[in-house]
Amino acid sequence: MQLYNTLSAEERAIMIDDAGKQRLTLSFYAYAKIQDPQKFRNDLFIAWNALDALGRIYVAHEGINAQMSVPAENFEAFRETLEAYDFMKGIRLNVAVEQDDHSFLKLTIKVRHKIVADGLNDETFDVTNIGVHLKAKEFNEILDDPNTIVVDFRNHYESEVGHFKGAITPDVETFRESLPIINEQLKDHKDDKNLVMYCTGGIRCEKASAYFKHHGFKNVYQLEGGIINYAKQLKEEGLESKFIGKNFVFDNRLGERITDDIISQCHQCGKPCDNHTNCENDGCHLLFIQCDDCKAAMENCCSTECLEIIHMPLVDQVRLRTGKQVGNKVFRKGKSENLKFKHSGELPETALATAQKPADIRQKIKVKKVLLGKAEHYYVKAQVGQFTIENQELNSGDKILISGPTTGDQEMILNRIIVNGAETQTAKIGDKVTFEVPFRIRLSDKLYKIVN
Ligand SMILES: [Zn+2]
Ligand SMILES: [Zn+2]
């Protein structure tokens, strides 16, 4: 019985593209009492793997917390796998507003001590005595009440690109840090103010609201389903958004736009920008905000040091990072003094710029392209790519497109092509061709010719 992934992320991305099926990005959580989390985990893996569901899921004795991508056509079947458990009957699935077929590329289900690393000792307070759940409309109303204090229970890199107007945005890197800070800051308002809290999907507030009630706060409220669900209700009910900017999410999109306001800056040049990225240097992986110009100039790196490192031969890169701690291996969420325009703590309330509508998506569809072949290898130091020509010949002077999940869509014009070590005008079907590619490409990136 297969209980773990057998495909790499790249192979999966290609399969998803080839299948051409629409996928839904969704998240959900449920607190419960689970006797055997390992068995629960294995049962879910078998059921979901069969439905081609992907994502990052944590299960524990206390419940389940999931962020997933599910083929649209399997959505009902997927819901049935949840409804099979009593504690998930009628569960609310937060379906993302923006969709990206590559939001997740693996099915990873982990058994953890807890479903959220909140650092709380659950034995010391009643975790079921939670705050009042508010829907979007009610949430907007309570924000208008002068007696309301609204607190963002996310981290500094999340609040930086978007938050509710007037919210306290603690300068913290983890959820557990924010609880005592807020408790101290608001200690004189336990009786007279409404403590209103929100987070990405609602899960963090479930515990936080119980924690604050335990600490004597009388009027505790929480945004039901978090910002994700709030955004959905805005659309459905045509409500005014009191949230400005982007909702940061931990899938490959790194953010879902709620309003067109850009409230943060490129950390390198200060231009209005709210696109997070993680540093190209595998030994760094810093999560930061970078505009397209800086991305091109810095080759997706956070600093000149990292830029130098990615141009070293791979063996030297590996040697350099041996023994170094790289955060949680996905992102290093810390701050760096190289980033001059990083903001945290008190954040702006007004837009610095308006996001462009993604018109370029439609333009890309208009471009006619013909598939020629696929990438076989990339020589990092020489910046040369090798491709196999499979469908149609390639000529010197052709305008080409190299496309893949990590590479994105990169266009360039070919000046010099080499087959079997010699410069040539035409590479034929079956040839292995090499040419200079000024950016890193990945195995199995597709090579297209652009025809106008
Ligand atoms: Zn910039
Ligand atoms: Zn870096």
Short mmCIF file of C-alpha atoms and ligand atoms in Angstrom, two decimals:
data_model
loop_
_atom_site.label_atom_id
_atom_site.label_comp_id
_atom_site.label_asym_id
_atom_site.label_seq_id
_atom_site.Cartn_x
_atom_site.Cartn_y
_atom_site.Cartn_z
CA MET A 1 0.00 0.00 0.00
CA GLN A 2 1.39 3.39 -0.99
CA LEU A 3 1.39 5.73 1.99
CA TYR A 4 3.81 8.38 0.76
CA ASN A 5 4.54 10.51 -2.33
CA THR A 6 6.35 8.83 -5.16
CA LEU A 7 6.50 11.80 -7.55
CA SER A 8 8.77 14.83 -7.30
CA ALA A 9 7.23 18.33 -7.29
CA GLU A 10 8.42 18.92 -10.85
CA GLU A 11 7.00 15.67 -12.17
CA ARG A 12 3.74 16.51 -10.43
CA ALA A 13 3.58 20.00 -11.98
CA ILE A 14 3.98 18.48 -15.44
CA MET A 15 1.29 15.89 -14.74
CA ILE A 16 -1.11 18.61 -13.59
CA ASP A 17 -0.45 20.66 -16.73
CA ASP A 18 -0.86 17.66 -18.99
CA ALA A 19 -4.09 16.60 -17.30
CA GLY A 20 -5.39 20.14 -17.85
CA LYS A 21 -7.94 19.76 -15.06
CA GLN A 22 -9.09 22.67 -12.98
CA ARG A 23 -8.08 22.47 -9.33
CA LEU A 24 -9.45 24.19 -6.22
CA THR A 25 -7.25 25.56 -3.45
CA LEU A 26 -8.92 25.11 -0.08
CA SER A 27 -8.26 24.93 3.63
CA PHE A 28 -10.08 23.64 6.68
CA TYR A 29 -9.49 22.62 10.28
CA ALA A 30 -11.38 20.83 13.00
CA TYR A 31 -10.71 20.29 16.66
CA ALA A 32 -11.63 16.79 17.84
CA LYS A 33 -10.46 13.90 19.98
CA ILE A 34 -8.54 11.53 17.75
CA GLN A 35 -7.46 8.28 19.39
CA ASP A 36 -4.95 7.08 16.82
CA PRO A 37 -3.55 9.97 14.73
CA GLN A 38 -1.20 7.69 12.76
CA LYS A 39 -4.07 5.48 11.59
CA PHE A 40 -6.17 8.58 10.85
CA ARG A 41 -3.26 9.96 8.81
CA ASN A 42 -2.82 6.75 6.79
CA ASP A 43 -6.54 6.43 6.09
CA LEU A 44 -6.65 10.01 4.81
CA PHE A 45 -3.57 9.51 2.66
CA ILE A 46 -5.07 6.50 0.92
CA ALA A 47 -8.44 8.20 0.35
CA TRP A 48 -6.96 11.50 -0.87
CA ASN A 49 -4.17 10.06 -2.97
CA ALA A 50 -6.85 8.20 -4.94
CA LEU A 51 -8.59 11.53 -5.62
CA ASP A 52 -5.36 13.23 -6.72
CA ALA A 53 -5.67 15.64 -3.78
CA LEU A 54 -2.48 17.48 -2.79
CA GLY A 55 -1.49 19.68 0.13
CA ARG A 56 0.08 20.15 3.51
CA ILE A 57 -1.88 18.64 6.38
CA TYR A 58 -1.22 18.29 10.09
CA VAL A 59 -3.06 15.77 12.26
CA ALA A 60 -2.81 15.37 16.03
CA HIS A 61 -4.80 13.97 18.94
CA GLU A 62 -6.52 17.38 19.02
CA GLY A 63 -7.69 17.40 15.38
CA ILE A 64 -6.72 18.28 11.82
CA ASN A 65 -5.44 21.40 10.01
CA ALA A 66 -5.26 21.20 6.21
CA GLN A 67 -4.30 23.35 3.24
CA MET A 68 -5.00 21.58 0.00
CA SER A 69 -5.46 21.55 -3.75
CA VAL A 70 -8.19 19.25 -5.08
CA PRO A 71 -9.29 18.61 -8.68
CA ALA A 72 -12.59 20.48 -9.13
CA GLU A 73 -14.26 17.36 -10.53
CA ASN A 74 -13.34 15.39 -7.38
CA PHE A 75 -14.55 18.06 -4.97
CA GLU A 76 -17.75 16.24 -3.93
CA ALA A 77 -15.95 12.93 -3.56
CA PHE A 78 -13.35 14.72 -1.45
CA ARG A 79 -16.06 16.22 0.78
CA GLU A 80 -17.46 12.72 1.29
CA THR A 81 -14.09 11.52 2.63
CA LEU A 82 -14.44 14.20 5.33
CA GLU A 83 -18.11 13.61 6.06
CA ALA A 84 -17.20 9.99 6.82
CA TYR A 85 -15.95 11.30 10.17
CA ASP A 86 -18.54 12.51 12.67
CA PHE A 87 -16.46 15.49 13.78
CA MET A 88 -16.20 16.76 10.19
CA LYS A 89 -19.89 16.48 9.27
CA GLY A 90 -20.90 19.76 7.60
CA ILE A 91 -17.39 21.16 7.91
CA ARG A 92 -16.73 24.56 6.31
CA LEU A 93 -14.14 24.33 3.55
CA ASN A 94 -12.44 27.66 2.85
CA VAL A 95 -12.09 27.76 -0.93
CA ALA A 96 -9.60 30.39 -2.12
CA VAL A 97 -10.83 33.28 -4.25
CA GLU A 98 -7.85 33.19 -6.61
CA GLN A 99 -6.98 29.80 -8.03
CA ASP A 100 -3.61 28.43 -9.01
CA ASP A 101 -3.31 24.88 -10.29
CA HIS A 102 0.18 24.64 -8.80
CA SER A 103 -0.70 25.82 -5.30
CA PHE A 104 0.46 22.46 -3.92
CA LEU A 105 2.53 19.80 -5.64
CA LYS A 106 2.66 17.06 -3.03
CA LEU A 107 0.38 15.33 -0.57
CA THR A 108 2.11 15.65 2.78
CA ILE A 109 0.24 14.56 5.90
CA LYS A 110 2.19 14.81 9.14
CA VAL A 111 1.36 13.58 12.61
CA ARG A 112 2.18 16.31 15.10
CA HIS A 113 1.85 16.94 18.80
CA LYS A 114 -0.59 19.76 18.01
CA ILE A 115 -2.27 21.09 14.85
CA VAL A 116 -1.02 24.63 15.52
CA ALA A 117 2.28 25.26 17.29
CA ASP A 118 0.74 27.71 19.75
CA GLY A 119 3.06 26.96 22.69
CA LEU A 120 0.05 26.79 25.00
CA ASN A 121 -0.43 24.26 27.75
CA ASP A 122 -3.99 23.20 27.02
CA GLU A 123 -4.38 21.62 30.47
CA THR A 124 -4.23 25.04 32.14
CA PHE A 125 -7.40 26.52 30.65
CA ASP A 126 -10.70 25.56 29.06
CA VAL A 127 -9.94 25.41 25.33
CA THR A 128 -13.62 24.96 24.48
CA ASN A 129 -14.67 28.29 26.07
CA ILE A 130 -14.04 30.30 22.91
CA GLY A 131 -15.02 33.78 21.68
CA VAL A 132 -18.11 34.75 19.72
CA HIS A 133 -17.81 33.90 16.00
CA LEU A 134 -18.54 36.82 13.66
CA LYS A 135 -19.43 36.68 9.99
CA ALA A 136 -18.04 39.33 7.62
CA LYS A 137 -21.03 41.68 7.95
CA GLU A 138 -21.03 41.49 11.76
CA PHE A 139 -17.27 41.87 11.79
CA ASN A 140 -17.53 45.10 9.76
CA GLU A 141 -20.15 46.38 12.19
CA ILE A 142 -18.11 45.71 15.32
CA LEU A 143 -15.08 47.40 13.74
CA ASP A 144 -17.16 50.61 13.57
CA ASP A 145 -17.76 50.47 17.33
CA PRO A 146 -15.35 52.91 19.08
CA ASN A 147 -15.10 50.41 21.94
CA THR A 148 -13.48 47.82 19.72
CA ILE A 149 -9.83 46.85 19.74
CA VAL A 150 -8.95 44.68 16.76
CA VAL A 151 -5.85 42.49 16.86
CA ASP A 152 -4.11 40.71 14.00
CA PHE A 153 -2.95 37.29 15.25
CA ARG A 154 -0.65 36.63 12.35
CA ASN A 155 3.06 37.30 11.97
CA HIS A 156 4.92 40.41 10.79
CA TYR A 157 5.46 39.16 7.22
CA GLU A 158 1.74 38.41 6.92
CA SER A 159 0.41 41.72 8.28
CA GLU A 160 2.92 43.67 6.21
CA VAL A 161 1.15 43.04 2.89
CA GLY A 162 -2.41 43.32 4.19
CA HIS A 163 -4.42 43.80 7.38
CA PHE A 164 -7.66 45.23 8.74
CA LYS A 165 -7.73 49.00 9.07
CA GLY A 166 -6.95 50.08 12.62
CA ALA A 167 -5.66 46.67 13.68
CA ILE A 168 -2.86 46.14 16.19
CA THR A 169 -0.27 44.14 14.25
CA PRO A 170 2.21 42.67 16.76
CA ASP A 171 5.80 42.55 15.55
CA VAL A 172 6.16 38.82 16.08
CA GLU A 173 7.45 35.89 14.12
CA THR A 174 5.26 33.24 15.72
CA PHE A 175 1.75 33.09 17.06
CA ARG A 176 2.90 32.04 20.54
CA GLU A 177 4.89 35.28 20.97
CA SER A 178 1.87 37.49 20.35
CA LEU A 179 -0.36 36.12 23.15
CA PRO A 180 1.51 37.48 26.24
CA ILE A 181 2.31 40.75 24.41
CA ILE A 182 -1.34 41.46 23.71
CA ASN A 183 -2.38 40.32 27.18
CA GLU A 184 0.02 42.87 28.69
CA GLN A 185 -0.79 45.69 26.24
CA LEU A 186 -4.55 45.45 26.77
CA LYS A 187 -4.62 44.56 30.47
CA ASP A 188 -6.54 47.73 31.44
CA HIS A 189 -9.33 47.02 28.96
CA LYS A 190 -10.46 43.55 29.97
CA ASP A 191 -13.95 44.75 30.95
CA ASP A 192 -14.70 47.82 28.87
CA LYS A 193 -13.48 46.99 25.35
CA ASN A 194 -14.42 44.46 22.71
CA LEU A 195 -11.36 42.34 21.98
CA VAL A 196 -11.82 41.39 18.32
CA MET A 197 -9.35 39.04 16.70
CA TYR A 198 -8.62 37.59 13.30
CA CYS A 199 -6.11 35.37 11.51
CA THR A 200 -5.74 33.73 8.10
CA GLY A 201 -8.23 30.87 8.32
CA GLY A 202 -9.65 31.23 11.83
CA ILE A 203 -7.75 28.40 13.48
CA ARG A 204 -5.34 30.51 15.53
CA CYS A 205 -8.23 32.51 17.01
CA GLU A 206 -9.98 29.38 18.26
CA LYS A 207 -7.28 28.90 20.89
CA ALA A 208 -6.37 32.57 21.31
CA SER A 209 -9.95 33.57 22.18
CA ALA A 210 -10.11 30.85 24.85
CA TYR A 211 -6.74 32.02 26.19
CA PHE A 212 -7.95 35.63 26.52
CA LYS A 213 -11.23 34.66 28.12
CA HIS A 214 -9.22 32.63 30.62
CA HIS A 215 -7.15 35.78 31.27
CA GLY A 216 -10.23 37.76 32.16
CA PHE A 217 -11.30 39.48 28.94
CA LYS A 218 -15.09 39.79 29.03
CA ASN A 219 -15.98 40.56 25.41
CA VAL A 220 -14.01 38.36 23.04
CA TYR A 221 -14.89 38.00 19.35
CA GLN A 222 -13.24 36.26 16.43
CA LEU A 223 -13.58 36.39 12.65
CA GLU A 224 -15.21 33.13 11.63
CA GLY A 225 -13.12 31.31 9.02
CA GLY A 226 -10.53 34.08 9.07
CA ILE A 227 -9.62 36.43 6.24
CA ILE A 228 -10.10 33.69 3.64
CA ASN A 229 -13.75 33.31 4.52
CA TYR A 230 -14.18 37.08 4.97
CA ALA A 231 -12.99 37.65 1.39
CA LYS A 232 -15.43 35.08 0.10
CA GLN A 233 -18.36 36.73 1.89
CA LEU A 234 -17.34 40.17 0.56
CA LYS A 235 -17.80 38.84 -2.95
CA GLU A 236 -21.00 36.94 -2.29
CA GLU A 237 -22.72 39.71 -0.34
CA GLY A 238 -21.15 42.74 -2.00
CA LEU A 239 -19.83 44.10 1.30
CA GLU A 240 -17.28 46.84 1.78
CA SER A 241 -13.80 45.52 2.56
CA LYS A 242 -12.32 46.80 5.79
CA PHE A 243 -9.26 44.72 5.02
CA ILE A 244 -6.68 46.40 2.80
CA GLY A 245 -4.13 44.65 0.60
CA LYS A 246 -3.24 41.00 0.27
CA ASN A 247 -3.90 37.96 2.43
CA PHE A 248 -0.62 36.08 2.81
CA VAL A 249 -1.06 32.31 2.35
CA PHE A 250 1.43 29.50 2.73
CA ASP A 251 1.00 27.82 -0.61
CA ASN A 252 2.95 28.50 -3.76
CA ARG A 253 0.93 31.66 -4.42
CA LEU A 254 2.22 33.32 -1.23
CA GLY A 255 -0.77 35.65 -1.20
CA GLU A 256 -4.33 36.23 -2.27
CA ARG A 257 -5.35 39.73 -3.28
CA ILE A 258 -8.33 41.10 -1.31
CA THR A 259 -8.22 44.75 -2.44
CA ASP A 260 -6.14 46.48 -5.11
CA ASP A 261 -4.24 48.47 -2.48
CA ILE A 262 -0.53 47.85 -2.21
CA ILE A 263 0.52 48.88 1.30
CA SER A 264 4.08 47.50 1.45
CA GLN A 265 7.34 48.21 -0.33
CA CYS A 266 9.93 46.20 -2.20
CA HIS A 267 12.43 45.46 0.56
CA GLN A 268 15.31 46.28 -1.73
CA CYS A 269 14.37 49.47 -3.62
CA GLY A 270 11.33 50.77 -1.74
CA LYS A 271 8.96 50.73 -4.70
CA PRO A 272 5.35 49.87 -3.76
CA CYS A 273 5.17 46.08 -3.98
CA ASP A 274 3.52 43.21 -2.11
CA ASN A 275 4.92 40.12 -3.78
CA HIS A 276 6.74 37.82 -1.41
CA THR A 277 9.46 35.56 -2.65
CA ASN A 278 12.08 33.39 -1.05
CA CYS A 279 15.77 33.93 -1.68
CA GLU A 280 17.13 31.83 -4.55
CA ASN A 281 20.15 30.80 -2.48
CA ASP A 282 19.22 27.42 -1.01
CA GLY A 283 21.45 28.21 1.95
CA CYS A 284 19.40 31.31 2.78
CA HIS A 285 15.74 30.98 1.72
CA LEU A 286 14.86 34.31 3.35
CA LEU A 287 11.22 35.24 2.84
CA PHE A 288 11.04 38.85 1.64
CA ILE A 289 9.26 41.28 -0.70
CA GLN A 290 10.88 41.88 -4.08
CA CYS A 291 9.67 43.83 -7.14
CA ASP A 292 10.12 42.53 -10.69
CA ASP A 293 13.02 44.91 -11.42
CA CYS A 294 14.95 43.85 -8.33
CA LYS A 295 14.08 40.22 -9.05
CA ALA A 296 15.70 40.54 -12.45
CA ALA A 297 18.72 42.50 -11.22
CA MET A 298 19.30 40.34 -8.14
CA GLU A 299 18.25 37.05 -9.76
CA ASN A 300 15.76 36.47 -6.97
CA CYS A 301 18.39 36.89 -4.25
CA CYS A 302 18.04 38.87 -1.00
CA SER A 303 21.59 40.22 -1.00
CA THR A 304 24.77 40.50 -3.07
CA GLU A 305 26.28 37.74 -0.88
CA CYS A 306 23.52 35.36 -1.91
CA LEU A 307 23.84 36.47 -5.54
CA GLU A 308 27.54 35.53 -5.47
CA ILE A 309 26.76 32.18 -3.89
CA ILE A 310 24.21 31.09 -6.51
CA HIS A 311 26.84 31.64 -9.21
CA MET A 312 29.28 29.30 -7.52
CA PRO A 313 29.52 25.69 -8.65
CA LEU A 314 26.93 23.55 -6.84
CA VAL A 315 29.56 21.60 -4.87
CA ASP A 316 30.86 24.85 -3.35
CA GLN A 317 27.33 25.96 -2.54
CA VAL A 318 26.64 22.73 -0.69
CA ARG A 319 29.96 23.01 1.18
CA LEU A 320 29.08 26.58 2.26
CA ARG A 321 25.77 25.65 3.80
CA THR A 322 26.91 22.47 5.54
CA GLY A 323 26.09 22.71 9.22
CA LYS A 324 24.11 25.93 8.76
CA GLN A 325 20.59 26.15 10.12
CA VAL A 326 18.15 27.17 7.39
CA GLY A 327 15.08 27.90 9.50
CA ASN A 328 12.27 25.45 8.92
CA LYS A 329 13.80 24.56 5.54
CA VAL A 330 10.89 26.11 3.65
CA PHE A 331 11.37 29.76 4.56
CA ARG A 332 13.59 31.64 6.89
CA LYS A 333 11.08 34.11 8.20
CA GLY A 334 13.53 36.27 10.10
CA LYS A 335 14.53 39.73 9.13
CA SER A 336 17.76 40.79 7.50
CA GLU A 337 19.63 44.08 7.77
CA ASN A 338 20.15 43.92 4.02
CA LEU A 339 16.48 44.71 3.56
CA LYS A 340 16.12 48.46 3.99
CA PHE A 341 12.39 48.78 3.37
CA LYS A 342 11.11 46.02 5.64
CA HIS A 343 8.36 47.23 7.98
CA SER A 344 6.82 45.59 11.01
CA GLY A 345 4.95 46.60 14.13
CA GLU A 346 3.00 49.73 13.17
CA LEU A 347 1.98 49.48 9.55
CA PRO A 348 0.53 51.99 7.05
CA GLU A 349 -3.22 52.32 6.71
CA THR A 350 -3.21 53.75 3.23
CA ALA A 351 -2.34 52.42 -0.17
CA LEU A 352 1.04 53.31 -1.65
CA ALA A 353 -0.11 52.18 -5.08
CA THR A 354 -2.86 50.30 -6.86
CA ALA A 355 -2.23 46.80 -8.13
CA GLN A 356 -2.43 46.32 -11.86
CA LYS A 357 -5.14 43.97 -13.04
CA PRO A 358 -3.45 40.83 -14.32
CA ALA A 359 -4.05 41.73 -17.96
CA ASP A 360 -0.84 40.02 -19.06
CA ILE A 361 -2.48 36.63 -18.52
CA ARG A 362 -4.77 37.29 -21.44
CA GLN A 363 -1.89 38.55 -23.55
CA LYS A 364 0.02 35.37 -22.90
CA ILE A 365 -2.83 33.28 -24.24
CA LYS A 366 -2.79 35.28 -27.47
CA VAL A 367 0.83 34.36 -28.14
CA LYS A 368 1.00 31.41 -30.50
CA LYS A 369 3.57 28.85 -29.51
CA VAL A 370 4.70 25.50 -30.82
CA LEU A 371 6.20 22.86 -28.54
CA LEU A 372 9.68 21.88 -29.69
CA GLY A 373 11.11 19.79 -26.89
CA LYS A 374 12.20 19.76 -23.28
CA ALA A 375 15.13 20.71 -21.06
CA GLU A 376 17.61 17.95 -20.23
CA HIS A 377 20.27 19.74 -18.23
CA TYR A 378 21.50 23.11 -17.04
CA TYR A 379 25.18 23.91 -16.66
CA VAL A 380 25.00 26.44 -13.84
CA LYS A 381 28.50 27.86 -14.13
CA ALA A 382 28.51 28.22 -17.91
CA GLN A 383 24.82 29.26 -17.93
CA VAL A 384 24.10 26.88 -20.75
CA GLY A 385 20.97 24.79 -21.14
CA GLN A 386 20.67 21.49 -22.97
CA PHE A 387 17.40 20.54 -24.67
CA THR A 388 16.12 17.59 -26.65
CA ILE A 389 14.28 18.54 -29.84
CA GLU A 390 11.23 16.29 -30.16
CA ASN A 391 8.48 17.82 -32.27
CA GLN A 392 9.76 20.42 -34.69
CA GLU A 393 13.11 21.85 -35.72
CA LEU A 394 14.71 24.84 -34.03
CA ASN A 395 16.54 27.58 -35.95
CA SER A 396 19.09 30.16 -34.96
CA GLY A 397 17.26 33.49 -34.64
CA ASP A 398 14.04 31.88 -33.38
CA LYS A 399 12.11 33.55 -30.61
CA ILE A 400 11.60 30.89 -27.94
CA LEU A 401 9.74 30.41 -24.70
CA ILE A 402 11.07 28.26 -21.85
CA SER A 403 8.29 27.32 -19.50
CA GLY A 404 8.01 25.38 -16.25
CA PRO A 405 6.53 25.59 -12.75
CA THR A 406 9.67 27.02 -11.16
CA THR A 407 11.13 28.77 -14.19
CA GLY A 408 7.84 30.46 -15.08
CA ASP A 409 7.50 31.73 -18.67
CA GLN A 410 10.76 33.12 -20.02
CA GLU A 411 11.07 34.44 -23.55
CA MET A 412 14.32 34.97 -25.41
CA ILE A 413 15.78 35.17 -28.90
CA LEU A 414 18.33 32.57 -29.92
CA ASN A 415 21.61 33.81 -31.31
CA ARG A 416 23.85 30.82 -31.22
CA ILE A 417 22.86 27.17 -31.08
CA ILE A 418 25.18 24.21 -30.80
CA VAL A 419 24.55 20.58 -31.77
CA ASN A 420 27.18 17.89 -31.15
CA GLY A 421 29.74 20.49 -30.17
CA ALA A 422 29.46 22.54 -33.37
CA GLU A 423 27.59 25.76 -34.06
CA THR A 424 24.72 25.23 -36.47
CA GLN A 425 21.74 27.00 -38.02
CA THR A 426 19.18 24.27 -37.45
CA ALA A 427 18.61 21.64 -34.78
CA LYS A 428 16.52 18.73 -36.07
CA ILE A 429 14.15 16.35 -34.36
CA GLY A 430 16.20 13.98 -32.19
CA ASP A 431 19.08 16.44 -31.76
CA LYS A 432 20.40 17.45 -28.37
CA VAL A 433 20.94 21.18 -28.63
CA THR A 434 22.71 23.54 -26.24
CA PHE A 435 22.58 27.31 -26.01
CA GLU A 436 23.15 30.07 -23.50
CA VAL A 437 20.31 30.66 -21.06
CA PRO A 438 20.90 33.59 -18.68
CA PHE A 439 18.67 32.18 -15.94
CA ARG A 440 18.47 28.82 -14.23
CA ILE A 441 16.14 26.31 -15.88
CA ARG A 442 14.83 23.04 -14.52
CA LEU A 443 14.78 19.51 -15.77
CA SER A 444 11.72 18.96 -17.98
CA ASP A 445 11.01 22.66 -18.57
CA LYS A 446 9.28 22.85 -21.92
CA LEU A 447 10.83 24.56 -24.93
CA TYR A 448 8.47 26.37 -27.31
CA LYS A 449 8.95 28.40 -30.44
CA ILE A 450 6.92 31.61 -30.60
CA VAL A 451 5.24 32.26 -33.92
CA ASN A 452 3.81 35.66 -34.66
ZN ZN B 1 12.65 46.66 -5.98
ZN ZN B 2 19.52 35.32 0.63
#
